[in-house]
C-alpha cells in the first residue's frame, strides 16, 4: 500500500534499537526523511547508515538524552519543521510499590510523560499551521492492563494517555492526529531485560522465563519491531487521518478484554 507520505520528514525519538528503530525503518520504507535520536552515538549512526542504504532517504542523527531539556533542544534544532513525530524513550525499571520515592516518580514522569508532551508542544503548532501532521506515542499495554512490577511505567504512561485524550481532540481540526501505540511484549533488548528480571527473581533460566512470558500471549510469541513499525507507519499515513486520540494495542491478544 502507498502510504502517501513520501518526501515528508519525521522525528523518531529513541530510535537506534527496538521499537523506535522499527518505526524509523517503516517510515523510511514509505519514503519519509528522518531525524533519528538515541543517547548512544555509535548504535544510532550504525542504524542510520543501514536505513540510508536500504531506503535511500535522508537521515540525520542527534545523540542526546530526550528526557532532558538540553537533549530535546539539540534534537529540535536538527529536526526543524517536521511533519511526523514519534515519541519514545526507555522504560522505567521494575520494582515493588514500596520501592519508589518522589525522585523515582519524577524521573519516570520526565521520561514517559513530560518529554513527549514537551515535544508535542514544540512541534504540533507548526504542523497545525501547515495543516497536516502525525504524532505517535509509544506507550505500553500497561495503560490498559497494569503490570504490577512496572508501577512507575503504569503511572507515567497513564498521565500521557490522559493528556493525549484531550489534546488530540483540540488539534484534529487542523489536520493533525495524535495517537498512542501500546506494545505488549516485543522481541527487543527491553524484553530481554524483563526476561532476565523474571529469571533472577524466580530462579529459572532465561529460556524458561521467556517461555513463561510467551505462554501469557494468545499468539504464542513475542511481537517484532517490524510489525510494530508497520502499524506506526500506517498511523502516520494519509489513510489514517480519521484516527484520532486512539490507544492501539499490539499485544498478540495478551490483554484479555472485549473492548
Ligand atoms: P529497547 O530495545 O531497549 O530500545 C530503546 C531505544 O531507546 C534505544 O535505541 C535506546 O538507545 C533509546 N533510548 C533509551 N532511553 C533514551 C533516552 N533517554 N533518550 C534517547 N534515547 C533513548 O526498548 P524497546 O523495547 O524498543 O522499548 C521502547 C519503549 O517501549 C520503552 O519505553 C519500553 O518501556 C516500551 N515497551 C516495550 C515493550 C517491549 O516488550 N519491548 C513492551 C511495552 C512497552 P540508547 O540507550 O543509546 O539511548
mmCIF file of C-alpha atoms and ligand atoms in Angstrom:
data_model
loop_
_atom_site.group_PDB
_atom_site.id
_atom_site.type_symbol
_atom_site.label_atom_id
_atom_site.label_comp_id
_atom_site.label_asym_id
_atom_site.label_seq_id
_atom_site.Cartn_x
_atom_site.Cartn_y
_atom_site.Cartn_z
ATOM 1 C CA UNK A 1 0.000 0.000 0.000
ATOM 2 C CA UNK A 2 1.266 3.502 -0.830
ATOM 3 C CA UNK A 3 1.271 5.365 2.491
ATOM 4 C CA UNK A 4 1.057 8.725 0.706
ATOM 5 C CA UNK A 5 3.790 10.295 2.846
ATOM 6 C CA UNK A 6 6.803 10.054 0.517
ATOM 7 C CA UNK A 7 9.045 13.120 0.955
ATOM 8 C CA UNK A 8 7.665 14.085 4.379
ATOM 9 C CA UNK A 9 10.029 14.483 7.365
ATOM 10 C CA UNK A 10 9.809 12.644 10.684
ATOM 11 C CA UNK A 11 11.493 12.916 14.061
ATOM 12 C CA UNK A 12 11.746 9.465 15.633
ATOM 13 C CA UNK A 13 12.964 9.537 19.239
ATOM 14 C CA UNK A 14 14.844 6.704 20.949
ATOM 15 C CA UNK A 15 15.305 5.029 17.595
ATOM 16 C CA UNK A 16 18.684 3.293 17.448
ATOM 17 C CA UNK A 17 17.189 -0.053 18.512
ATOM 18 C CA UNK A 18 13.970 -1.890 19.225
ATOM 19 C CA UNK A 19 10.527 -0.419 18.606
ATOM 20 C CA UNK A 20 11.794 3.088 17.764
ATOM 21 C CA UNK A 21 14.075 1.610 15.119
ATOM 22 C CA UNK A 22 11.172 -0.477 13.788
ATOM 23 C CA UNK A 23 9.154 2.742 13.372
ATOM 24 C CA UNK A 24 12.082 4.579 11.736
ATOM 25 C CA UNK A 25 12.624 1.775 9.234
ATOM 26 C CA UNK A 26 8.934 1.518 8.313
ATOM 27 C CA UNK A 27 8.673 5.295 7.803
ATOM 28 C CA UNK A 28 11.846 5.259 5.691
ATOM 29 C CA UNK A 29 10.388 2.438 3.602
ATOM 30 C CA UNK A 30 7.390 4.738 2.989
ATOM 31 C CA UNK A 31 9.809 7.376 1.659
ATOM 32 C CA UNK A 32 9.962 9.602 4.753
ATOM 33 C CA UNK A 33 13.191 11.506 5.558
ATOM 34 C CA UNK A 34 14.263 11.032 9.157
ATOM 35 C CA UNK A 35 15.811 12.695 12.145
ATOM 36 C CA UNK A 36 16.723 9.832 14.480
ATOM 37 C CA UNK A 37 17.680 10.157 18.134
ATOM 38 C CA UNK A 38 19.175 7.974 20.876
ATOM 39 C CA UNK A 39 21.804 8.571 23.585
ATOM 40 C CA UNK A 40 24.494 6.238 22.254
ATOM 41 C CA UNK A 41 26.052 7.726 19.099
ATOM 42 C CA UNK A 42 27.603 4.512 17.803
ATOM 43 C CA UNK A 43 24.465 2.350 17.601
ATOM 44 C CA UNK A 44 22.481 5.370 16.358
ATOM 45 C CA UNK A 45 24.872 6.068 13.490
ATOM 46 C CA UNK A 46 25.036 2.357 12.610
ATOM 47 C CA UNK A 47 21.238 2.102 12.378
ATOM 48 C CA UNK A 48 21.029 5.343 10.385
ATOM 49 C CA UNK A 49 23.614 4.100 7.866
ATOM 50 C CA UNK A 50 21.668 0.893 7.282
ATOM 51 C CA UNK A 51 18.447 2.883 6.734
ATOM 52 C CA UNK A 52 20.155 5.240 4.250
ATOM 53 C CA UNK A 53 21.499 2.241 2.344
ATOM 54 C CA UNK A 54 18.248 0.261 2.444
ATOM 55 C CA UNK A 55 15.767 3.025 1.569
ATOM 56 C CA UNK A 56 17.706 5.962 0.091
ATOM 57 C CA UNK A 57 16.093 8.574 2.342
ATOM 58 C CA UNK A 58 17.912 11.402 4.136
ATOM 59 C CA UNK A 59 18.694 10.512 7.753
ATOM 60 C CA UNK A 60 20.108 12.977 10.286
ATOM 61 C CA UNK A 61 21.099 11.776 13.755
ATOM 62 C CA UNK A 62 21.215 13.518 17.123
ATOM 63 C CA UNK A 63 22.840 11.642 20.012
ATOM 64 C CA UNK A 64 21.097 13.101 23.070
ATOM 65 C CA UNK A 65 19.014 12.163 26.086
ATOM 66 C CA UNK A 66 15.456 13.001 25.017
ATOM 67 C CA UNK A 67 14.305 13.092 28.655
ATOM 68 C CA UNK A 68 16.372 16.229 29.359
ATOM 69 C CA UNK A 69 15.680 19.802 28.282
ATOM 70 C CA UNK A 70 19.171 20.143 26.737
ATOM 71 C CA UNK A 71 18.728 16.872 24.840
ATOM 72 C CA UNK A 72 15.388 17.976 23.447
ATOM 73 C CA UNK A 73 16.794 21.378 22.459
ATOM 74 C CA UNK A 74 19.530 19.666 20.412
ATOM 75 C CA UNK A 75 17.030 17.312 18.771
ATOM 76 C CA UNK A 76 14.558 20.104 17.986
ATOM 77 C CA UNK A 77 17.303 22.278 16.485
ATOM 78 C CA UNK A 78 18.110 19.498 13.995
ATOM 79 C CA UNK A 79 14.505 18.494 13.394
ATOM 80 C CA UNK A 80 13.137 21.915 12.429
ATOM 81 C CA UNK A 81 9.670 21.719 10.917
ATOM 82 C CA UNK A 82 8.867 18.005 10.852
ATOM 83 C CA UNK A 83 5.561 16.559 9.658
ATOM 84 C CA UNK A 84 5.676 13.436 11.835
ATOM 85 C CA UNK A 85 6.742 12.948 15.471
ATOM 86 C CA UNK A 86 7.261 9.519 17.023
ATOM 87 C CA UNK A 87 7.689 9.875 20.783
ATOM 88 C CA UNK A 88 9.658 7.176 22.552
ATOM 89 C CA UNK A 89 12.173 6.746 25.396
ATOM 90 C CA UNK A 90 13.447 3.940 27.573
ATOM 91 C CA UNK A 91 11.027 2.434 30.081
ATOM 92 C CA UNK A 92 11.370 2.846 33.866
ATOM 93 C CA UNK A 93 12.882 -0.015 35.922
ATOM 94 C CA UNK A 94 10.687 -2.685 37.535
ATOM 95 C CA UNK A 95 10.249 -2.898 41.312
ATOM 96 C CA UNK A 96 7.796 -3.041 44.214
ATOM 97 C CA UNK A 97 5.292 -0.301 45.004
ATOM 98 C CA UNK A 98 7.161 0.269 48.264
ATOM 99 C CA UNK A 99 10.492 0.881 46.460
ATOM 100 C CA UNK A 100 9.773 4.206 44.809
ATOM 101 C CA UNK A 101 10.078 7.688 46.237
ATOM 102 C CA UNK A 102 9.429 11.119 44.752
ATOM 103 C CA UNK A 103 12.664 11.213 42.732
ATOM 104 C CA UNK A 104 11.870 7.867 41.046
ATOM 105 C CA UNK A 105 8.439 9.152 40.053
ATOM 106 C CA UNK A 106 9.874 12.434 38.772
ATOM 107 C CA UNK A 107 12.361 10.507 36.587
ATOM 108 C CA UNK A 108 9.595 8.272 35.195
ATOM 109 C CA UNK A 109 7.307 11.249 34.562
ATOM 110 C CA UNK A 110 10.146 13.137 32.845
ATOM 111 C CA UNK A 111 10.896 10.209 30.536
ATOM 112 C CA UNK A 112 7.479 8.799 29.735
ATOM 113 C CA UNK A 113 5.071 11.715 30.176
ATOM 114 C CA UNK A 114 6.693 15.156 30.214
ATOM 115 C CA UNK A 115 9.263 14.544 27.429
ATOM 116 C CA UNK A 116 6.606 13.535 24.860
ATOM 117 C CA UNK A 117 4.364 16.405 25.985
ATOM 118 C CA UNK A 118 7.238 18.891 25.564
ATOM 119 C CA UNK A 119 7.909 17.627 22.036
ATOM 120 C CA UNK A 120 4.215 17.752 21.153
ATOM 121 C CA UNK A 121 4.078 21.365 22.383
ATOM 122 C CA UNK A 122 7.184 22.248 20.375
ATOM 123 C CA UNK A 123 6.221 20.604 17.072
ATOM 124 C CA UNK A 124 2.428 20.398 16.804
ATOM 125 C CA UNK A 125 1.834 24.175 16.416
ATOM 126 C CA UNK A 126 3.907 24.121 13.180
ATOM 127 C CA UNK A 127 2.027 21.049 11.952
ATOM 128 C CA UNK A 128 -1.275 22.843 12.633
ATOM 129 C CA UNK A 129 -0.125 25.927 10.745
ATOM 130 C CA UNK A 130 0.825 23.754 7.761
ATOM 131 C CA UNK A 131 -2.484 21.849 8.040
ATOM 132 C CA UNK A 132 -1.022 18.352 8.327
ATOM 133 C CA UNK A 133 0.752 16.333 11.000
ATOM 134 C CA UNK A 134 1.018 12.976 12.710
ATOM 135 C CA UNK A 135 2.115 12.181 16.262
ATOM 136 C CA UNK A 136 2.508 8.623 17.511
ATOM 137 C CA UNK A 137 3.464 7.987 21.131
ATOM 138 C CA UNK A 138 4.920 4.612 22.048
ATOM 139 C CA UNK A 139 3.356 3.793 25.433
ATOM 140 C CA UNK A 140 2.583 0.296 26.734
ATOM 141 C CA UNK A 141 -0.122 -2.330 27.177
ATOM 142 C CA UNK A 142 0.230 -1.433 30.866
ATOM 143 C CA UNK A 143 -2.008 1.566 30.154
ATOM 144 C CA UNK A 144 -4.924 -0.840 29.584
ATOM 145 C CA UNK A 145 -3.900 -3.640 31.922
ATOM 146 C CA UNK A 146 -1.434 -2.825 34.709
ATOM 147 C CA UNK A 147 1.820 -4.739 35.017
ATOM 148 C CA UNK A 148 2.296 -4.697 38.784
ATOM 149 C CA UNK A 149 6.108 -4.663 38.829
ATOM 150 C CA UNK A 150 6.139 -1.742 36.379
ATOM 151 C CA UNK A 151 4.311 0.693 38.660
ATOM 152 C CA UNK A 152 6.428 3.652 37.556
ATOM 153 C CA UNK A 153 5.580 2.918 33.926
ATOM 154 C CA UNK A 154 1.872 2.332 34.702
ATOM 155 C CA UNK A 155 1.711 5.730 36.404
ATOM 156 C CA UNK A 156 3.666 7.895 33.971
ATOM 157 C CA UNK A 157 2.112 6.432 30.830
ATOM 158 C CA UNK A 158 -1.400 6.815 32.226
ATOM 159 C CA UNK A 159 -0.613 10.535 32.601
ATOM 160 C CA UNK A 160 0.465 10.844 28.969
ATOM 161 C CA UNK A 161 -2.617 8.909 27.869
ATOM 162 C CA UNK A 162 -4.902 11.361 29.646
ATOM 163 C CA UNK A 163 -3.098 14.313 28.066
ATOM 164 C CA UNK A 164 -3.366 12.819 24.572
ATOM 165 C CA UNK A 165 -7.073 12.023 25.011
ATOM 166 C CA UNK A 166 -7.930 15.700 25.364
ATOM 167 C CA UNK A 167 -5.199 17.315 23.273
ATOM 168 C CA UNK A 168 -5.760 15.108 20.223
ATOM 169 C CA UNK A 169 -9.322 16.431 20.015
ATOM 170 C CA UNK A 170 -8.119 20.022 20.215
ATOM 171 C CA UNK A 171 -5.729 19.717 17.252
ATOM 172 C CA UNK A 172 -7.574 17.286 14.948
ATOM 173 C CA UNK A 173 -9.428 20.114 13.163
ATOM 174 C CA UNK A 174 -6.118 21.364 11.770
ATOM 175 C CA UNK A 175 -5.227 18.045 10.128
ATOM 176 C CA UNK A 176 -3.009 16.805 12.968
ATOM 177 C CA UNK A 177 -3.632 13.417 14.563
ATOM 178 C CA UNK A 178 -2.166 12.197 17.857
ATOM 179 C CA UNK A 179 -2.461 8.515 18.746
ATOM 180 C CA UNK A 180 -0.769 6.040 21.063
ATOM 181 C CA UNK A 181 0.622 2.625 20.168
ATOM 182 C CA UNK A 182 0.579 0.205 23.103
ATOM 183 C CA UNK A 183 3.180 -2.546 22.781
ATOM 184 C CA UNK A 184 2.721 -5.839 24.539
ATOM 185 C CA UNK A 185 5.847 -7.959 24.741
ATOM 186 C CA UNK A 186 8.112 -7.438 21.725
ATOM 187 C CA UNK A 187 11.444 -9.089 20.969
ATOM 188 C CA UNK A 188 13.808 -6.211 21.807
ATOM 189 C CA UNK A 189 16.570 -5.539 24.349
ATOM 190 C CA UNK A 190 13.867 -4.317 26.749
ATOM 191 C CA UNK A 191 12.152 -7.722 26.565
ATOM 192 C CA UNK A 192 15.453 -9.480 27.275
ATOM 193 C CA UNK A 193 15.980 -7.210 30.308
ATOM 194 C CA UNK A 194 12.493 -8.060 31.617
ATOM 195 C CA UNK A 195 13.008 -11.804 30.875
ATOM 196 C CA UNK A 196 16.259 -11.583 32.844
ATOM 197 C CA UNK A 197 14.399 -9.999 35.778
ATOM 198 C CA UNK A 198 11.883 -12.880 35.825
ATOM 199 C CA UNK A 199 14.697 -15.445 35.566
ATOM 200 C CA UNK A 200 16.570 -13.878 38.505
ATOM 201 C CA UNK A 201 13.516 -13.351 40.711
ATOM 202 C CA UNK A 202 12.167 -16.870 40.135
ATOM 203 C CA UNK A 203 15.481 -18.780 39.930
ATOM 204 C CA UNK A 204 14.730 -20.125 36.434
ATOM 205 C CA UNK A 205 16.771 -19.975 33.212
ATOM 206 C CA UNK A 206 16.388 -17.125 30.730
ATOM 207 C CA UNK A 207 14.824 -19.555 28.242
ATOM 208 C CA UNK A 208 12.302 -20.736 30.851
ATOM 209 C CA UNK A 209 11.490 -17.119 31.720
ATOM 210 C CA UNK A 210 10.853 -16.325 28.040
ATOM 211 C CA UNK A 211 8.654 -19.446 27.623
ATOM 212 C CA UNK A 212 6.709 -18.428 30.727
ATOM 213 C CA UNK A 213 6.082 -14.928 29.363
ATOM 214 C CA UNK A 214 5.246 -16.308 25.885
ATOM 215 C CA UNK A 215 2.602 -18.524 27.490
ATOM 216 C CA UNK A 216 0.733 -15.364 28.576
ATOM 217 C CA UNK A 217 0.278 -14.319 24.914
ATOM 218 C CA UNK A 218 -2.511 -15.968 22.860
ATOM 219 C CA UNK A 219 -0.381 -15.524 19.716
ATOM 220 C CA UNK A 220 2.242 -17.706 21.464
ATOM 221 C CA UNK A 221 5.192 -15.466 20.634
ATOM 222 C CA UNK A 222 6.674 -12.035 21.138
ATOM 223 C CA UNK A 223 5.872 -9.293 18.616
ATOM 224 C CA UNK A 224 8.533 -7.981 16.265
ATOM 225 C CA UNK A 225 9.835 -4.426 15.748
ATOM 226 C CA UNK A 226 8.882 -4.814 12.054
ATOM 227 C CA UNK A 227 5.209 -5.463 12.888
ATOM 228 C CA UNK A 228 5.241 -2.571 15.321
ATOM 229 C CA UNK A 229 6.880 -0.249 12.801
ATOM 230 C CA UNK A 230 4.302 -1.130 10.134
ATOM 231 C CA UNK A 231 1.476 -0.125 12.479
ATOM 232 C CA UNK A 232 3.275 3.145 13.239
ATOM 233 C CA UNK A 233 3.776 3.922 9.539
ATOM 234 C CA UNK A 234 0.067 3.293 8.912
ATOM 235 C CA UNK A 235 -0.916 5.685 11.722
ATOM 236 C CA UNK A 236 1.413 8.261 10.125
ATOM 237 C CA UNK A 237 -0.007 7.671 6.650
ATOM 238 C CA UNK A 238 -2.514 9.681 4.615
ATOM 239 C CA UNK A 239 -5.017 6.865 5.189
ATOM 240 C CA UNK A 240 -5.096 7.361 8.976
ATOM 241 C CA UNK A 241 -6.323 10.973 9.078
ATOM 242 C CA UNK A 242 -9.618 9.983 10.736
ATOM 243 C CA UNK A 243 -7.938 8.019 13.574
ATOM 244 C CA UNK A 244 -7.778 10.482 16.469
ATOM 245 C CA UNK A 245 -6.803 10.003 20.108
ATOM 246 C CA UNK A 246 -6.791 6.219 19.965
ATOM 247 C CA UNK A 247 -4.863 3.694 22.061
ATOM 248 C CA UNK A 248 -3.992 0.780 19.799
ATOM 249 C CA UNK A 249 -2.780 -2.439 21.403
ATOM 250 C CA UNK A 250 -0.183 -4.585 19.651
ATOM 251 C CA UNK A 251 -0.012 -7.447 22.121
ATOM 252 C CA UNK A 252 -0.830 -10.747 20.394
ATOM 253 C CA UNK A 253 -4.094 -10.814 22.364
ATOM 254 C CA UNK A 254 -2.425 -10.662 25.779
ATOM 255 C CA UNK A 255 -4.852 -8.140 27.255
ATOM 256 C CA UNK A 256 -7.974 -10.220 27.812
ATOM 257 C CA UNK A 257 -10.696 -7.655 27.174
ATOM 258 C CA UNK A 258 -13.667 -7.365 24.835
ATOM 259 C CA UNK A 259 -13.072 -3.657 24.116
HETATM 260 P P1 LIG B 1 14.997 -1.037 23.588
HETATM 261 O O1 LIG B 1 15.046 -2.153 22.616
HETATM 262 O O2 LIG B 1 15.740 -1.140 24.868
HETATM 263 O O3 LIG B 1 15.404 0.295 22.800
HETATM 264 C C1 LIG B 1 15.362 1.515 23.451
HETATM 265 C C2 LIG B 1 15.853 2.588 22.482
HETATM 266 O O4 LIG B 1 15.633 3.839 23.100
HETATM 267 C C3 LIG B 1 17.338 2.513 22.179
HETATM 268 O O5 LIG B 1 17.560 2.995 20.881
HETATM 269 C C4 LIG B 1 17.926 3.461 23.219
HETATM 270 O O6 LIG B 1 19.202 3.917 22.812
HETATM 271 C C5 LIG B 1 16.867 4.557 23.198
HETATM 272 N N1 LIG B 1 16.761 5.342 24.415
HETATM 273 C C6 LIG B 1 16.550 4.869 25.675
HETATM 274 N N2 LIG B 1 16.494 5.888 26.541
HETATM 275 C C7 LIG B 1 16.669 7.016 25.821
HETATM 276 C C8 LIG B 1 16.720 8.389 26.156
HETATM 277 N N3 LIG B 1 16.589 8.795 27.423
HETATM 278 N N4 LIG B 1 16.913 9.309 25.165
HETATM 279 C C9 LIG B 1 17.046 8.907 23.886
HETATM 280 N N5 LIG B 1 17.018 7.614 23.522
HETATM 281 C C10 LIG B 1 16.834 6.682 24.467
HETATM 282 O O7 LIG B 1 13.480 -0.756 24.061
HETATM 283 P P2 LIG B 1 12.117 -1.079 23.281
HETATM 284 O O8 LIG B 1 11.711 -2.477 23.598
HETATM 285 O O9 LIG B 1 12.219 -0.656 21.894
HETATM 286 O O10 LIG B 1 11.090 -0.170 24.088
HETATM 287 C C11 LIG B 1 10.725 1.138 23.659
HETATM 288 C C12 LIG B 1 9.663 1.652 24.627
HETATM 289 O O11 LIG B 1 8.525 0.772 24.602
HETATM 290 C C13 LIG B 1 10.138 1.690 26.088
HETATM 291 O O12 LIG B 1 9.604 2.814 26.730
HETATM 292 C C14 LIG B 1 9.556 0.425 26.662
HETATM 293 O O13 LIG B 1 9.353 0.508 28.045
HETATM 294 C C15 LIG B 1 8.237 0.349 25.910
HETATM 295 N N6 LIG B 1 7.686 -1.013 25.897
HETATM 296 C C16 LIG B 1 8.414 -2.028 25.357
HETATM 297 C C17 LIG B 1 7.876 -3.296 25.392
HETATM 298 C C18 LIG B 1 8.642 -4.491 24.837
HETATM 299 O O14 LIG B 1 8.233 -5.633 25.103
HETATM 300 N N7 LIG B 1 9.703 -4.313 24.103
HETATM 301 C C19 LIG B 1 6.600 -3.530 25.950
HETATM 302 C C20 LIG B 1 5.895 -2.452 26.471
HETATM 303 C C21 LIG B 1 6.452 -1.184 26.442
HETATM 304 P P3 LIG B 1 20.269 4.482 23.905
HETATM 305 O O15 LIG B 1 20.258 3.519 25.043
HETATM 306 O O16 LIG B 1 21.561 4.557 23.169
HETATM 307 O O17 LIG B 1 19.737 5.832 24.298
#
